[in-house]
Coordinates of C-alpha atoms in Angstrom, one line a residue:
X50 CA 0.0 0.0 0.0
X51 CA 1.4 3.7 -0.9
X52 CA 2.0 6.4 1.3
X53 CA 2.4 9.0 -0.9
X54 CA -0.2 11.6 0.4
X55 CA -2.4 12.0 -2.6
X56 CA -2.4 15.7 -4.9
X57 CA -5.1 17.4 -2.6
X58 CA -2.8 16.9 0.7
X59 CA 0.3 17.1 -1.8
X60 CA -1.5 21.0 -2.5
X61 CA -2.5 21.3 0.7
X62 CA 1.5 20.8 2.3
X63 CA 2.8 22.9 -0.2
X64 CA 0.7 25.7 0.4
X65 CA 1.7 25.3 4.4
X66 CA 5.2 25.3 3.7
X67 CA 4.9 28.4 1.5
X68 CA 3.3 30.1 4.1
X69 CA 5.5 29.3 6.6
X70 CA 8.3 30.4 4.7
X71 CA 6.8 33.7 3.6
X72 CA 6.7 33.2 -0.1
X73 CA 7.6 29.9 -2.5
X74 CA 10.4 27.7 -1.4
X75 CA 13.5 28.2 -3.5
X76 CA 15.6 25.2 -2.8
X77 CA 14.9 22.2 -0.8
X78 CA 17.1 19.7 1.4
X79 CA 16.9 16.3 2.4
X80 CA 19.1 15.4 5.9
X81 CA 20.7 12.0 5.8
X82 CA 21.3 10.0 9.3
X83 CA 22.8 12.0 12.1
X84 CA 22.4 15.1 9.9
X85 CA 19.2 16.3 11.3
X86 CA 20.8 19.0 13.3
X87 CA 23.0 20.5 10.4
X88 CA 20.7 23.1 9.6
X89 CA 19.5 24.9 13.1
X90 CA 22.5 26.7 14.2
X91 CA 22.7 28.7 10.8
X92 CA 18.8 29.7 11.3
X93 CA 15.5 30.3 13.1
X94 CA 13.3 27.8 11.7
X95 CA 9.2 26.8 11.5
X96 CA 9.5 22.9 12.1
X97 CA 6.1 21.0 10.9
X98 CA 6.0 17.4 11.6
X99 CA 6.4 14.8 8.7
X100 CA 2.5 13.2 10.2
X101 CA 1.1 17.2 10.1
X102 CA 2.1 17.0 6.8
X103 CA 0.9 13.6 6.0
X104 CA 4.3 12.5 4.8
X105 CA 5.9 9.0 5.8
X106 CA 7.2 8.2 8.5
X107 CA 9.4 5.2 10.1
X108 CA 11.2 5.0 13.6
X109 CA 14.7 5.2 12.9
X110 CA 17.5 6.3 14.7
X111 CA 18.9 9.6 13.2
X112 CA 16.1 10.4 11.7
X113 CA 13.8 13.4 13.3
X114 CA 10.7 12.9 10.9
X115 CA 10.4 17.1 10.4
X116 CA 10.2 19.7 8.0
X117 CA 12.3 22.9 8.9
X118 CA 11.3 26.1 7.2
X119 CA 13.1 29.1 7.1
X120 CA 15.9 31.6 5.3
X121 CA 19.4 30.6 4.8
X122 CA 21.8 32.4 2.3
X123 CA 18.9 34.6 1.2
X124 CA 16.9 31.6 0.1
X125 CA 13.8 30.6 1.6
X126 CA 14.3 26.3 1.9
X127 CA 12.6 23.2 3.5
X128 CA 14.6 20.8 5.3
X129 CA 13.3 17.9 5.6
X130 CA 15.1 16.1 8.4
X131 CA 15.0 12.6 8.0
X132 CA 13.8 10.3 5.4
X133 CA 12.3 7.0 5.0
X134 CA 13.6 4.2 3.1
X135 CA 12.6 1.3 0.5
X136 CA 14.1 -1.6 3.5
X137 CA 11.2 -0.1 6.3
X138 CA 9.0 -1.3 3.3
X139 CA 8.5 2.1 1.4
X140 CA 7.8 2.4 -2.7
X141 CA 9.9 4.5 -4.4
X142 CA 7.4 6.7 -5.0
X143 CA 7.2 6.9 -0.8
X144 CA 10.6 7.7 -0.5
X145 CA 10.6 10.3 -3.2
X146 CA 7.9 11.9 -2.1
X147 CA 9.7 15.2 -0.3
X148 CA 11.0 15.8 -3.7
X149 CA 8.0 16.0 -5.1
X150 CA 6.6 18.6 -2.2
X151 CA 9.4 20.4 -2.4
X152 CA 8.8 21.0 -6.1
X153 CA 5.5 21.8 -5.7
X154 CA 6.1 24.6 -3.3
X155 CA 8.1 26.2 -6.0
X156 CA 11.8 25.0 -5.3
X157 CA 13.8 24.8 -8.4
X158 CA 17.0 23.3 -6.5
X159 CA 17.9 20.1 -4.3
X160 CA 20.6 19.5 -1.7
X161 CA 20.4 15.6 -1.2
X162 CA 22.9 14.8 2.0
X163 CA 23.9 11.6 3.2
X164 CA 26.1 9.2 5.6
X165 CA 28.2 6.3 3.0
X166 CA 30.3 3.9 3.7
X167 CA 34.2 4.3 1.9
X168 CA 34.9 1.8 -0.7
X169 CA 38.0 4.1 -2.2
X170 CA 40.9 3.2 0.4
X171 CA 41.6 6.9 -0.1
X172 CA 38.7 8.4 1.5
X173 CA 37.9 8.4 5.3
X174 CA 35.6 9.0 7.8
X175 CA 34.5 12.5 8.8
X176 CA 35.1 13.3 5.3
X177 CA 32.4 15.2 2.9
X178 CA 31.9 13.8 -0.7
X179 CA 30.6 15.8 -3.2
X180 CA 28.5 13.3 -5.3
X181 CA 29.7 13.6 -9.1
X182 CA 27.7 10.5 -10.4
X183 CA 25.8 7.8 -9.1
X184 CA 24.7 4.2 -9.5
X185 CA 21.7 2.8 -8.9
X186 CA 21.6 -0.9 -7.4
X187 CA 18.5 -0.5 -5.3
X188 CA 16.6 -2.5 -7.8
X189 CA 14.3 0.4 -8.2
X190 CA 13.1 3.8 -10.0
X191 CA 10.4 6.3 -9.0
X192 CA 9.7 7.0 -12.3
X193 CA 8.1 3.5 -13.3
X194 CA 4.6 3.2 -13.6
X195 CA 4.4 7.5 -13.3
X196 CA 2.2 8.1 -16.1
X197 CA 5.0 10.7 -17.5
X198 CA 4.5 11.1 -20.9
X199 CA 8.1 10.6 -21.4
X200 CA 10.0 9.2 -18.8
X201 CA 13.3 8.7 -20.2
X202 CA 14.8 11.3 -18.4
X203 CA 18.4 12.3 -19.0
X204 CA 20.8 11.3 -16.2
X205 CA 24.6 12.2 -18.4
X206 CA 24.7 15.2 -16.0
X207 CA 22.4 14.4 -12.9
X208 CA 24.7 16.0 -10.4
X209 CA 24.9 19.9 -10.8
X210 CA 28.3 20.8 -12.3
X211 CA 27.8 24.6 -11.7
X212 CA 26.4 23.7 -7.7
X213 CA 29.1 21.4 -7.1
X214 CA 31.9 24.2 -8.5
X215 CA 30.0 26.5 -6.0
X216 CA 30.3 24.1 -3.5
X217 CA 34.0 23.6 -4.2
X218 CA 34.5 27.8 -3.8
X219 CA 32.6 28.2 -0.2
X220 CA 35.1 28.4 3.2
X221 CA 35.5 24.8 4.0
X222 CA 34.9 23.3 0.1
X223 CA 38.7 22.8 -0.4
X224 CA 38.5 19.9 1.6
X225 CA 35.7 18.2 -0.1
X226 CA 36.8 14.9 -1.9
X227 CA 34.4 14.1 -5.3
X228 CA 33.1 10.6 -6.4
X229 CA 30.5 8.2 -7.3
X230 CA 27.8 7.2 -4.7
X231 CA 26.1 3.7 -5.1
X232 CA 22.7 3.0 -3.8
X233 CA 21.6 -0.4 -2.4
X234 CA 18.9 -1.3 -1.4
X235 CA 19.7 -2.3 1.9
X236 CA 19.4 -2.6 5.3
X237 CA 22.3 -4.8 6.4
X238 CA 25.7 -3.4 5.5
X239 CA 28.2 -4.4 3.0
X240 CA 29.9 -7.7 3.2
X241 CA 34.1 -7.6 2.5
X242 CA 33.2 -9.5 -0.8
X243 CA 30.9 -6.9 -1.6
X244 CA 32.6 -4.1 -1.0
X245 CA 35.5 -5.6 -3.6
X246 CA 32.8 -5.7 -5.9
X247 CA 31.0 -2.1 -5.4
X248 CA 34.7 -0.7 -5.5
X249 CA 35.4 -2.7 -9.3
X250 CA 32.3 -1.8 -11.1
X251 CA 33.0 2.3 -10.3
X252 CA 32.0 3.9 -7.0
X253 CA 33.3 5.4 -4.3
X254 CA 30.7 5.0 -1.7
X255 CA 27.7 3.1 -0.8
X256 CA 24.4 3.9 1.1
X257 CA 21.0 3.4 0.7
X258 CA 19.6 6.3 -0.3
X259 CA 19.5 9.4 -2.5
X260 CA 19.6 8.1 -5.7
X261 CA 16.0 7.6 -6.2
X262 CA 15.5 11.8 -5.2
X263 CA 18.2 12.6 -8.0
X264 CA 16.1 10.7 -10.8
X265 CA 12.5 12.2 -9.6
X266 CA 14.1 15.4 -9.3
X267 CA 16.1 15.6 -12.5
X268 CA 12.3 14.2 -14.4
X269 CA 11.0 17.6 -12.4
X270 CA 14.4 19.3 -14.2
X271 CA 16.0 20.2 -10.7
X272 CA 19.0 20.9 -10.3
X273 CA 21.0 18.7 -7.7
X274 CA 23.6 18.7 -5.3
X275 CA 24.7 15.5 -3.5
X276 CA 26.9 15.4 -0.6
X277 CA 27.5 12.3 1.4
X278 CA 29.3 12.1 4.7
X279 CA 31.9 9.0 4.8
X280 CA 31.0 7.5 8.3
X281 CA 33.0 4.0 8.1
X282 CA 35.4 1.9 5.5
X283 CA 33.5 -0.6 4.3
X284 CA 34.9 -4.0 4.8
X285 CA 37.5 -2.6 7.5
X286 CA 35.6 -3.7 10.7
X287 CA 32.4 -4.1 12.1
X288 CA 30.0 -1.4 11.2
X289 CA 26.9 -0.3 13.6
X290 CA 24.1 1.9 13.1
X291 CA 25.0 3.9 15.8
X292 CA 28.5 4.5 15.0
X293 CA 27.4 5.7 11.6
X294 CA 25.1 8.4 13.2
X295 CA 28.0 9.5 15.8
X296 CA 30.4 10.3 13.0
X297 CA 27.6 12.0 10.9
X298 CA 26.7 14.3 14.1
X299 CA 30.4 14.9 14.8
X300 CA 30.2 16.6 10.9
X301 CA 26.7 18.2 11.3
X302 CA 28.7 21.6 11.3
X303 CA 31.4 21.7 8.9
X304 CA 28.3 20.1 6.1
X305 CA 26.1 23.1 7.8
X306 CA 28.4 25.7 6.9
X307 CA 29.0 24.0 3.0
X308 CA 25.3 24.2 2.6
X309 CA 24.9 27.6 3.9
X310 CA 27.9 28.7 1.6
X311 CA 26.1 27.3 -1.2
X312 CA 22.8 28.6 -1.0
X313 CA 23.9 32.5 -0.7
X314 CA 25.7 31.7 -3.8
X315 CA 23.8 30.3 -5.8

């Protein structure tokens, strides 16, 4: 059974997060695990729960299940802090679905975040990858079964190249590292043998996310920035949930302050 609110609350939420944020919403912003708190220091914000809004929602650690609405960089944005995923027993159309409200409330622009696991022995955790490319293994696409009247959306450049120069220019984007983010479909975590193969066929880092709020948003033609967090080395040692969301909190500020660069300069 779907989630996804259906168009008359989908109208409905939009409208309430114009409202909150005094006008349409320019750019919206999806919070990975642990990132939920990367936002507030930078802002005063109108938080609206995900069930006030009648978006999903699944108990998970790391994930607060709001919408924050507010100014940041001179453009207004909703946050949505915390998402739910296809493993809880979501659609992709569930999981996509604060793309979807975001675009409807007039945002032109998404910053996807994350937390990944390494699979290039050069990256490590604490780190902030700017996503250049992606793969999608999750078995999935929010765009099947849509009704679009062409679905073959383009995906050659699905990652900004002018948002992920900007990014590169803002204090604190010297240090970010660029790669290709792979998608699973999750939820245990990568086996050694896995991660030998993940590595071979082209990516950098793995996660179960994101990838499926790139494609809906590039069919809407937003324009996307990815970031992911590198919380562990995958294969290195034993990997925990909670570990992943304690090194993703530890970095809530330094992604903050990339974000906020971004969005006054774009």
């Amino acid at each position: 059974m779907s989630h996804v609110p259906n168009d008359t609350t989908l109208a409905r939420d939009a409208a309430m997060l114009q409202d909150a944020a005094g006008g349409p919403i320019d750019v919206g912003i999806i919070l990975g695990s642990g990132l939920s708190d990367a936002l507030t220091q930078l802002a005063t914000f109108t938080s609206i729960s995900y069930e006030k809004l009648g978006l999903p929602v699944a108990a998970l650690a790391g994930h607060a299940g709001e919408a924050l609405v507010g100014t940041v960089g001179g453009k207004r944005v909703v946050a949505f802090a915390g998402r739910v995923h296809m493993y809880q027993g979501f659609s992709a159309q569930d999981v996509t679905v604060n793309v979807t409200l975001s675009n409807l409330a007039g945002a032109k622009a998404l910053i996807l975040t994350n937390a990944a696991g390494a699979l290039n022995p050069a990256f490590a955790p604490g780190q902030l990858m700017l996503i250049e490319d992606h793969i999608n293994l999750t078995g999935a696409n929010p765009l099947v079964a849509s009704g679009l009247e062409n679905p073959f959306v383009d995906m050659a450049r699905c990652y900004s190249p002018r948002l992920r120069h900007i990014a590169r220019q803002v204090p604190g984007g010297d240090a970010l590292v660029e790669g290709v983010y792979l998608a699973l479909l999750g939820p245990s975590y990568e086996t050694a043998a896995e991660g030998r193969y993940l590595r071979g066929v082209g990516a950098d880092a793995v996660g179960m996310s994101t990838v499926l709020e790139t494609i809906l948003a590039r069919s809407k033609a937003m324009e996307v920035l990815g970031i992911s967090l590198i919380t562990n080395a995958v294969g290195a040692e034993e990997t925990t949930h909670a570990e992943v969301t304690a090194v993703a909190k530890s970095a809530a500020t330094r992604l903050s302050a990339i974000i906020a660069g971004v969005l006054a300069s774009m």
